[in-house]
Short mmCIF file of C-alpha atoms in Angstrom, two decimals:
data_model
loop_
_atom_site.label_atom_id
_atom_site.label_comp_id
_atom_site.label_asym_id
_atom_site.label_seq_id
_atom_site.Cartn_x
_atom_site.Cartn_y
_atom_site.Cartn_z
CA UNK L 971 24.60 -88.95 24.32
CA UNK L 972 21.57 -87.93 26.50
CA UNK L 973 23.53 -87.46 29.48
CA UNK L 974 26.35 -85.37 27.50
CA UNK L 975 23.38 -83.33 26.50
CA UNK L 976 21.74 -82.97 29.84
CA UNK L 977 25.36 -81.97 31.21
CA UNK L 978 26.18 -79.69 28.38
CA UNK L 979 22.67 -78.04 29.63
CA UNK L 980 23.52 -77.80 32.98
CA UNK L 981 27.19 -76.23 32.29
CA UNK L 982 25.06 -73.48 30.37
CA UNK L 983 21.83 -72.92 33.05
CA UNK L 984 24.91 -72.60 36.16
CA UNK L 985 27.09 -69.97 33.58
CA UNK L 986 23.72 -68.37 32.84
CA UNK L 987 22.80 -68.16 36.63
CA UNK L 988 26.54 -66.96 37.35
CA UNK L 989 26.55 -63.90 34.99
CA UNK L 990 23.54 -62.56 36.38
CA UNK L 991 24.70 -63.49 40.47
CA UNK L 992 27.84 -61.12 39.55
CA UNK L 993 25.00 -58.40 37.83
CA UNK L 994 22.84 -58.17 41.07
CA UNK L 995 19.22 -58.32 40.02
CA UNK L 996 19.84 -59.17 36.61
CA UNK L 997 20.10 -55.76 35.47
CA UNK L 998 22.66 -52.45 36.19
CA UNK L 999 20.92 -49.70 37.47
CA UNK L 1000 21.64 -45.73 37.42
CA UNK L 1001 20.31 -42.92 38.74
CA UNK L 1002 20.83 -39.52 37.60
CA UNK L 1003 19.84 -37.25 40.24
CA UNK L 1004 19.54 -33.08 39.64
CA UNK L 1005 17.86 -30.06 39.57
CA UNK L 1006 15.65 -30.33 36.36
CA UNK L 1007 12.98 -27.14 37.51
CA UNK L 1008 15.36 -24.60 39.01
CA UNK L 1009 17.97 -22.16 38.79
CA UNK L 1010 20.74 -25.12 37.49
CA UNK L 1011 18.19 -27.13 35.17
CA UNK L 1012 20.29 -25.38 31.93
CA UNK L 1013 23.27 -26.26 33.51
CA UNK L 1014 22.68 -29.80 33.90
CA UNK L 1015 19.34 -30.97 34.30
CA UNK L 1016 17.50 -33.45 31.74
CA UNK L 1017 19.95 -32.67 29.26
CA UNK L 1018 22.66 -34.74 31.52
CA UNK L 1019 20.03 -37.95 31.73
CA UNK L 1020 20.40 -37.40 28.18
CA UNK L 1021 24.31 -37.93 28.12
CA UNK L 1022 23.73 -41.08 30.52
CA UNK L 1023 21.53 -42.27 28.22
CA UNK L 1024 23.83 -41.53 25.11
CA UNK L 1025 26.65 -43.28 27.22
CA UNK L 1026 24.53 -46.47 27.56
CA UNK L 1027 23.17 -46.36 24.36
CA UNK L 1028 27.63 -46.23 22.91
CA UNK L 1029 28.53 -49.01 25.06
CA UNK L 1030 25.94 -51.41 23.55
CA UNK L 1031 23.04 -50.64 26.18
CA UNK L 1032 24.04 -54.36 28.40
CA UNK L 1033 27.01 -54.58 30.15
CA UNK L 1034 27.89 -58.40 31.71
CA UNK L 1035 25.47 -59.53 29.75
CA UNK L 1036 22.18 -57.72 31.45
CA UNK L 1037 20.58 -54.42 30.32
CA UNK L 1038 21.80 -50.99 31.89
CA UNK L 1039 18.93 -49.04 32.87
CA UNK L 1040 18.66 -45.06 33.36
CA UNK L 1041 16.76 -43.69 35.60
CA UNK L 1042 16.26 -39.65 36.91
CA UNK L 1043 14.76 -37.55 39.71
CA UNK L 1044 14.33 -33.59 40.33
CA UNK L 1045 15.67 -32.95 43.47
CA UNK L 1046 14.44 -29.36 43.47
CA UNK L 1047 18.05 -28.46 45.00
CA UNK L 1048 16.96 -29.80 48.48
CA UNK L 1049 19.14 -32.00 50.95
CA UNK L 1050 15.87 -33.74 52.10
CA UNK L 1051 14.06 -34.58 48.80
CA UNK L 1052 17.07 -35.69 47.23
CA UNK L 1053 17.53 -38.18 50.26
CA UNK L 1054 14.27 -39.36 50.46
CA UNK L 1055 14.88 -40.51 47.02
CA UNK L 1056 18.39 -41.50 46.75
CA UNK L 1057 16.80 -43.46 50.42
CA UNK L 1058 14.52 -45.17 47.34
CA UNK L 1059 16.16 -45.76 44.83
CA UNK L 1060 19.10 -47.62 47.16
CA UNK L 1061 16.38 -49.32 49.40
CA UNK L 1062 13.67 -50.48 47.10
CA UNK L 1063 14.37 -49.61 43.27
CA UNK L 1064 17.36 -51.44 43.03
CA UNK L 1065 19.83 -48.34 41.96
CA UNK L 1066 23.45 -49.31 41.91
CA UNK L 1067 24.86 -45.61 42.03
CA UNK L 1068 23.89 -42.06 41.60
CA UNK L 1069 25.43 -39.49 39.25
CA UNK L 1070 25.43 -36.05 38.48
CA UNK L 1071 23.96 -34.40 41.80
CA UNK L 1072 24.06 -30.84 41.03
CA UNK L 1073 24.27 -28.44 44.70
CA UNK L 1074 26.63 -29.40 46.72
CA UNK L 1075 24.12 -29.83 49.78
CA UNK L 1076 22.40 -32.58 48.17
CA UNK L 1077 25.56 -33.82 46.75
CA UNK L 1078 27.42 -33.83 50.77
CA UNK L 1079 23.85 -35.68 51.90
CA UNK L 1080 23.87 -38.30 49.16
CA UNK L 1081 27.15 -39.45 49.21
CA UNK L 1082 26.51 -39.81 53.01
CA UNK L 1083 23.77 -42.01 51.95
CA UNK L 1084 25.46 -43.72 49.43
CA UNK L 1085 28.41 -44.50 52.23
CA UNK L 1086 26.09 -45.82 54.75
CA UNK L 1087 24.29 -48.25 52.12
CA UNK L 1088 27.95 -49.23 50.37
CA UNK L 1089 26.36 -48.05 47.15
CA UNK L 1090 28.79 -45.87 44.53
CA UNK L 1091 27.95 -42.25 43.56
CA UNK L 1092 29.69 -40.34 41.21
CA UNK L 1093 29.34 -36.16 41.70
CA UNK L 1094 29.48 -33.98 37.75
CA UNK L 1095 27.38 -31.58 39.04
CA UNK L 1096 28.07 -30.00 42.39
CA UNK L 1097 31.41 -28.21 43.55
CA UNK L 1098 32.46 -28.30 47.06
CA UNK L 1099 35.72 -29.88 47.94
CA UNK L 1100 34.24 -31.37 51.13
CA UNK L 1101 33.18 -34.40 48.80
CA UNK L 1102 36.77 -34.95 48.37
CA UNK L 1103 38.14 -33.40 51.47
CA UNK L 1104 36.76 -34.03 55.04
CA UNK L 1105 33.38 -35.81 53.60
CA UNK L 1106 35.42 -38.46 51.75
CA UNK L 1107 34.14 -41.87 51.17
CA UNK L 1108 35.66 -44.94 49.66
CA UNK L 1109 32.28 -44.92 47.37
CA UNK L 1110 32.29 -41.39 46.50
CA UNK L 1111 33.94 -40.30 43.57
CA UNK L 1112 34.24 -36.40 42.46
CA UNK L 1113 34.32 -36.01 38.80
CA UNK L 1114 33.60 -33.35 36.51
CA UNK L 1115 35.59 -30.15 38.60
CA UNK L 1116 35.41 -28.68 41.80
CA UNK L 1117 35.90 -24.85 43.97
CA UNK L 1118 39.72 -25.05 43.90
CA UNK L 1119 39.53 -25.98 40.09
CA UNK L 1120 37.72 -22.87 39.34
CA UNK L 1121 39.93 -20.66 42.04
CA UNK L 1122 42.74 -21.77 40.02
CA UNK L 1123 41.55 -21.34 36.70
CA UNK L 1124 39.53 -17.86 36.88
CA UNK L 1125 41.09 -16.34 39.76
CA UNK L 1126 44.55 -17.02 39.41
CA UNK L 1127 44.31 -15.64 35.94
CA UNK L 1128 42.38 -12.61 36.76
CA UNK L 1129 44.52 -11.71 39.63
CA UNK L 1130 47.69 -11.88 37.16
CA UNK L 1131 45.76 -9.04 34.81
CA UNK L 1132 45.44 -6.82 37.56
CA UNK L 1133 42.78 -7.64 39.18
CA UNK L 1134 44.50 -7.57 42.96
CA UNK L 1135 41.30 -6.22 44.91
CA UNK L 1136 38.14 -8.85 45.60
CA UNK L 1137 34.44 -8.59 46.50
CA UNK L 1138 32.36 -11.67 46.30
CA UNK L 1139 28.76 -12.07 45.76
CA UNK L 1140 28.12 -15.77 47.17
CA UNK L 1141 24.98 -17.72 46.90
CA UNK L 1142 24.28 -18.65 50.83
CA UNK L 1143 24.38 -22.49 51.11
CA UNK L 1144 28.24 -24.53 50.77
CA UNK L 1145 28.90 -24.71 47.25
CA UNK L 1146 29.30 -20.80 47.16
CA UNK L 1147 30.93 -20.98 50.70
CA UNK L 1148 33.28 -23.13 49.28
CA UNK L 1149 33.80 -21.46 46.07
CA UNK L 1150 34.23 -18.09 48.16
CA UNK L 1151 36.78 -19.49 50.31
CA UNK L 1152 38.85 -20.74 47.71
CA UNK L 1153 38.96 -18.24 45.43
CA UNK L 1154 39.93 -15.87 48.57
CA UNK L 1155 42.72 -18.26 49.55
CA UNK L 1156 43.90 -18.46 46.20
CA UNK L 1157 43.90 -14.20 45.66
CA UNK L 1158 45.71 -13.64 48.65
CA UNK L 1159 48.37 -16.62 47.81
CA UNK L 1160 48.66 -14.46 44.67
CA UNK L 1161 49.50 -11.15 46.08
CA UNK L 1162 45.49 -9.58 46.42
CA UNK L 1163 43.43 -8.73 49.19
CA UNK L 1164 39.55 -9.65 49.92
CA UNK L 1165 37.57 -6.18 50.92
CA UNK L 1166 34.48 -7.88 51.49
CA UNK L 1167 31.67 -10.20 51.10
CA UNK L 1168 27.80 -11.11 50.94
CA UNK L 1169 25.78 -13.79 50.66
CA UNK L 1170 21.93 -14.03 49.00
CA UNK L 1171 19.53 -16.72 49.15
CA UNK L 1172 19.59 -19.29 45.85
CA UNK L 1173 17.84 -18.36 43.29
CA UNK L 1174 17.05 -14.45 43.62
CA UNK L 1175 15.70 -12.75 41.49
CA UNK L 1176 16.92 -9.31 42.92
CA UNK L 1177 20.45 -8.39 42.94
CA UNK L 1178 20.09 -4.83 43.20
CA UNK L 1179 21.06 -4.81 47.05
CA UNK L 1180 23.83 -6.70 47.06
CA UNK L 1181 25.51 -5.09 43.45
CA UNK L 1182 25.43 -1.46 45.26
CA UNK L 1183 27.58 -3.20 48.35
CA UNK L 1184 29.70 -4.71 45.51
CA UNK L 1185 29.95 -1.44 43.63
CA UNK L 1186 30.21 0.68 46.56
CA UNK L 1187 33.60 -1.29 47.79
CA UNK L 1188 35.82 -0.19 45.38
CA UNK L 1189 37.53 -3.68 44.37
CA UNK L 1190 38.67 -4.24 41.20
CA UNK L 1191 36.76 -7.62 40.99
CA UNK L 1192 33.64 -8.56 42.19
CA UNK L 1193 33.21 -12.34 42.36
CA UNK L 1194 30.70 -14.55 41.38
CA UNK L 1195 30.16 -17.29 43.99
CA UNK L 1196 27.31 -18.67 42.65
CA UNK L 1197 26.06 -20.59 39.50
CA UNK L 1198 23.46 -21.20 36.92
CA UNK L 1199 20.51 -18.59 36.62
CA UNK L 1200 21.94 -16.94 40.07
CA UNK L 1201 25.12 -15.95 38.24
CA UNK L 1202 23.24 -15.03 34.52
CA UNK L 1203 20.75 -12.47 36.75
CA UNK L 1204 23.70 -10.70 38.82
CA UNK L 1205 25.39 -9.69 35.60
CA UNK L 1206 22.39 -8.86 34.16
CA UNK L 1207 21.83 -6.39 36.48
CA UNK L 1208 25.29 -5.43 37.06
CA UNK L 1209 24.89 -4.02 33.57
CA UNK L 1210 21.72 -1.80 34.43
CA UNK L 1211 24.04 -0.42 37.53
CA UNK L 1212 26.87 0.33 34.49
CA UNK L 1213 29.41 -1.25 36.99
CA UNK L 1214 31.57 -2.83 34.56
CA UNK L 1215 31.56 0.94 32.63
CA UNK L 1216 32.51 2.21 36.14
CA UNK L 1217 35.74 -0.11 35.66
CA UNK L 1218 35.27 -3.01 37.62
CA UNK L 1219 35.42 -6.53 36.41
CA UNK L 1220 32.48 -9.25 37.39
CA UNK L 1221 34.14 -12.68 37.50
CA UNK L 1222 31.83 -15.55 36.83
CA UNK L 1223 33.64 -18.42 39.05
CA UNK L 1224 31.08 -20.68 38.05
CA UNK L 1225 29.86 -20.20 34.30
CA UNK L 1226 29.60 -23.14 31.29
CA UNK L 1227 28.20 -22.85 27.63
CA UNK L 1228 25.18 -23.02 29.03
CA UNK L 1229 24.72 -20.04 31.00
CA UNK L 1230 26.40 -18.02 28.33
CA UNK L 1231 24.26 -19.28 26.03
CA UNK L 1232 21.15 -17.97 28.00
CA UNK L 1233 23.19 -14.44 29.19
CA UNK L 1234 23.81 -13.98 24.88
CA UNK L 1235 27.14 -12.93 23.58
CA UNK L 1236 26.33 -9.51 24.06
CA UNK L 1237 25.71 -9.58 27.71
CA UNK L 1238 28.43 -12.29 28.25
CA UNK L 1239 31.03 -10.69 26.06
CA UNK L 1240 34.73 -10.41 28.03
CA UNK L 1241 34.24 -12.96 30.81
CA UNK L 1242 36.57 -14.95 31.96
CA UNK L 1243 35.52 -18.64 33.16
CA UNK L 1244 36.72 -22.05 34.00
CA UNK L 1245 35.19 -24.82 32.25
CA UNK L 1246 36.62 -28.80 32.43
CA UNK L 1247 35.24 -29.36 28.45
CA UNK L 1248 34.61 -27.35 25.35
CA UNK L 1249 32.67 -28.79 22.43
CA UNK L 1250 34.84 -26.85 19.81
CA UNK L 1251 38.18 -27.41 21.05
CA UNK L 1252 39.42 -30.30 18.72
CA UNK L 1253 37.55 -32.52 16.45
CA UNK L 1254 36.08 -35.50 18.82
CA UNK L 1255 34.44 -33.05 20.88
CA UNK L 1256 32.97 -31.64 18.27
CA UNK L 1257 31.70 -34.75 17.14
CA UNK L 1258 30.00 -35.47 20.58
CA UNK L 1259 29.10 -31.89 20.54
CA UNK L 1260 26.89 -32.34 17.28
CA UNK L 1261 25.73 -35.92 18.22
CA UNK L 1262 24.62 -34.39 21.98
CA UNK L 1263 23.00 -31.35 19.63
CA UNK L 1264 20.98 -33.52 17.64
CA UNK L 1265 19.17 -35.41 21.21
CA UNK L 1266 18.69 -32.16 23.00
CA UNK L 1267 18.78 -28.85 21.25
CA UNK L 1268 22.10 -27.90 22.87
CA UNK L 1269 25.64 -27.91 23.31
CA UNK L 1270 27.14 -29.95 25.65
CA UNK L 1271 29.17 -28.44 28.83
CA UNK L 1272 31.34 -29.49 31.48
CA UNK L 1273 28.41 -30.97 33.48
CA UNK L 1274 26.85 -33.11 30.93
CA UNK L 1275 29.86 -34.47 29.44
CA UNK L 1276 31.16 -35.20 32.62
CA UNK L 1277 28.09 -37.17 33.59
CA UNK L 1278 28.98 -39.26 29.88
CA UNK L 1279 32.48 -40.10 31.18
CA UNK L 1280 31.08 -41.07 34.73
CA UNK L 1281 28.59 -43.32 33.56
CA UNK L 1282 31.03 -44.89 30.87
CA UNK L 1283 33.95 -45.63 33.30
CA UNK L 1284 31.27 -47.22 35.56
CA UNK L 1285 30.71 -49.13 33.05
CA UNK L 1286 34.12 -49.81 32.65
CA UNK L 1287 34.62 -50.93 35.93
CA UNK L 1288 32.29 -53.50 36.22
CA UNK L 1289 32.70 -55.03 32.78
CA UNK L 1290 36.94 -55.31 34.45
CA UNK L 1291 35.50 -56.65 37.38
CA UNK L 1292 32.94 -59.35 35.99
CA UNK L 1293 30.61 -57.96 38.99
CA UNK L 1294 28.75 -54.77 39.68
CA UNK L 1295 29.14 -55.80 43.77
CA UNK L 1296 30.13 -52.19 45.32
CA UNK L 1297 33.63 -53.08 46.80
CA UNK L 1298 35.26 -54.37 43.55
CA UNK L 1299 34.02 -51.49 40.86
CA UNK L 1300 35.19 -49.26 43.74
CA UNK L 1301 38.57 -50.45 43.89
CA UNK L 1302 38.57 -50.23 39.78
CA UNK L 1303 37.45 -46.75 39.90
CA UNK L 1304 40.69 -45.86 41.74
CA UNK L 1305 42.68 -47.65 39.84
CA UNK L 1306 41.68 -47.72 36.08
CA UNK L 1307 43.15 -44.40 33.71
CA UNK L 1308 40.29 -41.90 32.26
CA UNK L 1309 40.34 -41.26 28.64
CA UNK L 1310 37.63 -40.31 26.81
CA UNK L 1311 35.84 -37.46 25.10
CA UNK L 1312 35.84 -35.66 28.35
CA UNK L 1313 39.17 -36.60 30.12
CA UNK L 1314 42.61 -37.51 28.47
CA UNK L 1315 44.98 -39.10 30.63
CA UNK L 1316 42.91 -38.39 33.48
CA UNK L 1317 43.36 -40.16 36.88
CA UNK L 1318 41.67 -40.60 40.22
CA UNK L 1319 43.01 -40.00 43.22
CA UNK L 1320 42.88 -41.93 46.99
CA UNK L 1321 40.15 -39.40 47.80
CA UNK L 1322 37.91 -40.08 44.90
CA UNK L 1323 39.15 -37.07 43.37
CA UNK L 1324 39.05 -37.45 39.45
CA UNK L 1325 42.44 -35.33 37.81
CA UNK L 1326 41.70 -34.02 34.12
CA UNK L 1327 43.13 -30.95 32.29
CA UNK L 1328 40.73 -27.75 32.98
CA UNK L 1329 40.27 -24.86 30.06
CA UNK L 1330 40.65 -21.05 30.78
CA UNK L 1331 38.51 -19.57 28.32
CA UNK L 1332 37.19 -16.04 27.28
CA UNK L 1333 33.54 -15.52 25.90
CA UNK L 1334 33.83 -14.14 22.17
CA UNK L 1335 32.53 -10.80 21.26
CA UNK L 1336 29.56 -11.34 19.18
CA UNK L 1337 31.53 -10.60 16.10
CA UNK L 1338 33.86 -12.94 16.57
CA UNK L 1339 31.38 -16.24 16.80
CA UNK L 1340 31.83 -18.09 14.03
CA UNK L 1341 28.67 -20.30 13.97
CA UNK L 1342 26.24 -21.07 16.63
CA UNK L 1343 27.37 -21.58 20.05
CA UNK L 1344 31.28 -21.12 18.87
CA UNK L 1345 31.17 -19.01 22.18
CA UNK L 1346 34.85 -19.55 23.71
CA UNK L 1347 38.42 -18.31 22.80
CA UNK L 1348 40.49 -21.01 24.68
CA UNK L 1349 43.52 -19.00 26.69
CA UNK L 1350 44.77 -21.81 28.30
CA UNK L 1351 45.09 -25.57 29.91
CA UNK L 1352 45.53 -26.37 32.78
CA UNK L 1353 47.26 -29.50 34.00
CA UNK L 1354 44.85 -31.30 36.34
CA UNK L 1355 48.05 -31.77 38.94
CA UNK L 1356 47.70 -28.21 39.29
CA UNK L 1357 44.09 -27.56 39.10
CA UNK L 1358 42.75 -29.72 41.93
CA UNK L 1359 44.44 -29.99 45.51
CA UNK L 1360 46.83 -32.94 46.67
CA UNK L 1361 44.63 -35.92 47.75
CA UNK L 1362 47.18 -35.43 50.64
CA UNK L 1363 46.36 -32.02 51.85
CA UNK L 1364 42.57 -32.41 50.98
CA UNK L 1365 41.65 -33.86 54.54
CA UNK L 1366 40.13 -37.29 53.63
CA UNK L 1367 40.49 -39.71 56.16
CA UNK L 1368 41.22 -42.16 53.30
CA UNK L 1369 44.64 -41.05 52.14
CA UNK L 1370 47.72 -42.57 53.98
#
């Protein structure tokens, strides 16, 4: 009996010791990484740590049987401090992966990181293609959209109302290179022409310069290449110059609930945007909208939802994979469908490139708002096949 006992102890210490071997340091570890100070704090900022958290928190706050932990930095939308700490958090803080990275400088630098040390990060908050095209990496994983997404979604349908004739405003670093060259190559696919261009530095506060350039070219369309409070100033102003009155259109390439929410309905009125989720489109999202409403004061957009489905289908991954070891939640990543509040049906390609349905949607007139941030008349879907490129053509070294 005593040895039965003593081997019935010694079945459960080595199962004991094996769960938390395939958990590496007895606990799951993620980082959400962003700009929680600047010009994108509204659009993702503390409010996505929030949506990790509320994605822990739904999946029973353990996964393999240890606790998942959350943890967050401001990386003040610099390459260097957000690779000093992503440097950290891989080398001595035990971090598993890194989510969100909004700026899609500190997004290319991380996931170079993140490659070198084999560790996974998952991008909801910056744009560039690059992290899916040349910059590829078999740990890098693109999730919530991306440049071509919103080229697609806001130019192509702007270009089809008329608006043939481009000039883009474009916030000087890659994300709004990106996002310019995109939206360019997708105008003149279409039939338009690009008159011109300029860039300004991130967050400016005076617009005035490069709005009379804008004005002063004639095009039909003047394009936002730029995000967050960058974008919400330039059509402030563009309103003091009366250039919409004068009969050109301002299109916002990168604008979510969030930045309408700050611009007002009145101000925001007419736009056209791009957005990959919309809290009152169908009844779970608004039940995540009003759950995500009662932690933080807001409604949910694309950014911070999409940080909710990364961190779940991480989660995912390494409960399928009975380890949290890099290679195997990798290979799971790839492989395992997306459906969730965010993402129905969605998919991820050989490039790390995560397909989902995008929205096409027009902000209300004031009148027309319903209740509080009922912001968006939805004009269309659009099939994630068509909204994001081939893995094939996208340049990453990983697709055969």
């Amino acid at each position: 009996m005593r040895n039965k006992l003593i081997a019935s102890m010694a079945i459960l210490l080595a199962s004991s010791t094996a769960a938390l071997a395939d958990a590496s340091d007895g606990k799951v570890k993620i980082g959400i990484l962003n700009d929680q100070s600047g010009v994108y704090a509204d659009f993702g900022g503390k409010s996505s740590v929030e949506a990790a958290k509320m994605a822990v928190e739904d999946y029973g706050g353990k996964v393999l049987g240890v606790p998942v932990e959350i943890v967050d930095a401001d990386h003040q939308n610099k390459a260097d401090i957000a690779s000093n700490i992503a440097r950290q958090w891989f080398d001595t803080d035990q971090v598993d992966a890194i989510m969100e990275l909004t700026t899609s400088s500190v997004a290319l630098a991380v996931q170079a990181i993140a490659k070198e040390k084999k560790k996974i990060d998952i991008v909801t908050g910056a744009a560039t293609t690059e992290l899916t095209g040349k910059q590829c990496s078999p740990y890098g994983f693109h999730w919530a959209y991306d440049t071509h997404a919103l080229a697609v979604g806001t130019g192509g349908a702007l270009v089809k109302q008329g608006g043939d004739s481009w000039f883009f405003l474009t916030a000087d670093y890659a994300f709004g290179y990106s996002l310019e060259q995109q939206t360019s190559d997708f105008v003149k696919s279409s039939g338009g022409n690009v008159v011109g261009s300029v860039r300004h530095p991130l967050a400016t506060t005076d617009f005035s310069s490069f709005l009379l350039q804008a004005q002063s070219s004639g095009a039909k369309v003047i394009g936002l290449a730029n995000a967050g409070a960058d974008t919400q100033n330039a059509i402030k102003q563009a309103a003091e110059f009366g250039i919409t009155q004068g009969g050109q259109r301002l299109a916002a390439l990168l604008f979510t609930l969030a930045e309408v929410h700050g611009l007002g309905l009145e101000a925001a009125q007419g736009l056209t945007l791009t957005e990959g989720f919309y809290w009152n489109r169908d009844e779970e999202s608004q039940k995540f909208g009003k759950r995500f409403f009662e932690r933080t004061g807001k409604m949910p957009n694309m950014v911070h939802t999409g940080t909710y489905s990364a961190v779940m289908q991480y989660l995912k991954a390494i409960d399928k994979a009975g380890t949290d070891e890099t290679e195997a939640v990798a290979k799971l990543l790839h492989e395992m469908p997306v459906d969730d509040v965010f993402a129905k049906g969605g998919s991820v390609g050989p490039n790390g490139r995560m397909f989902h349905d995008m929205y096409l949607l027009e902000v209300k007139k004031p009148g027309d708002s319903t209740e509080p941030w009922d912001y968006f008349n939805v004009l269309a879907t659009i099939p994630g096949k068509e909204a994001y490129i081939d893995p094939a053509k996208s340049g990453c070294e990983l697709v055969k």
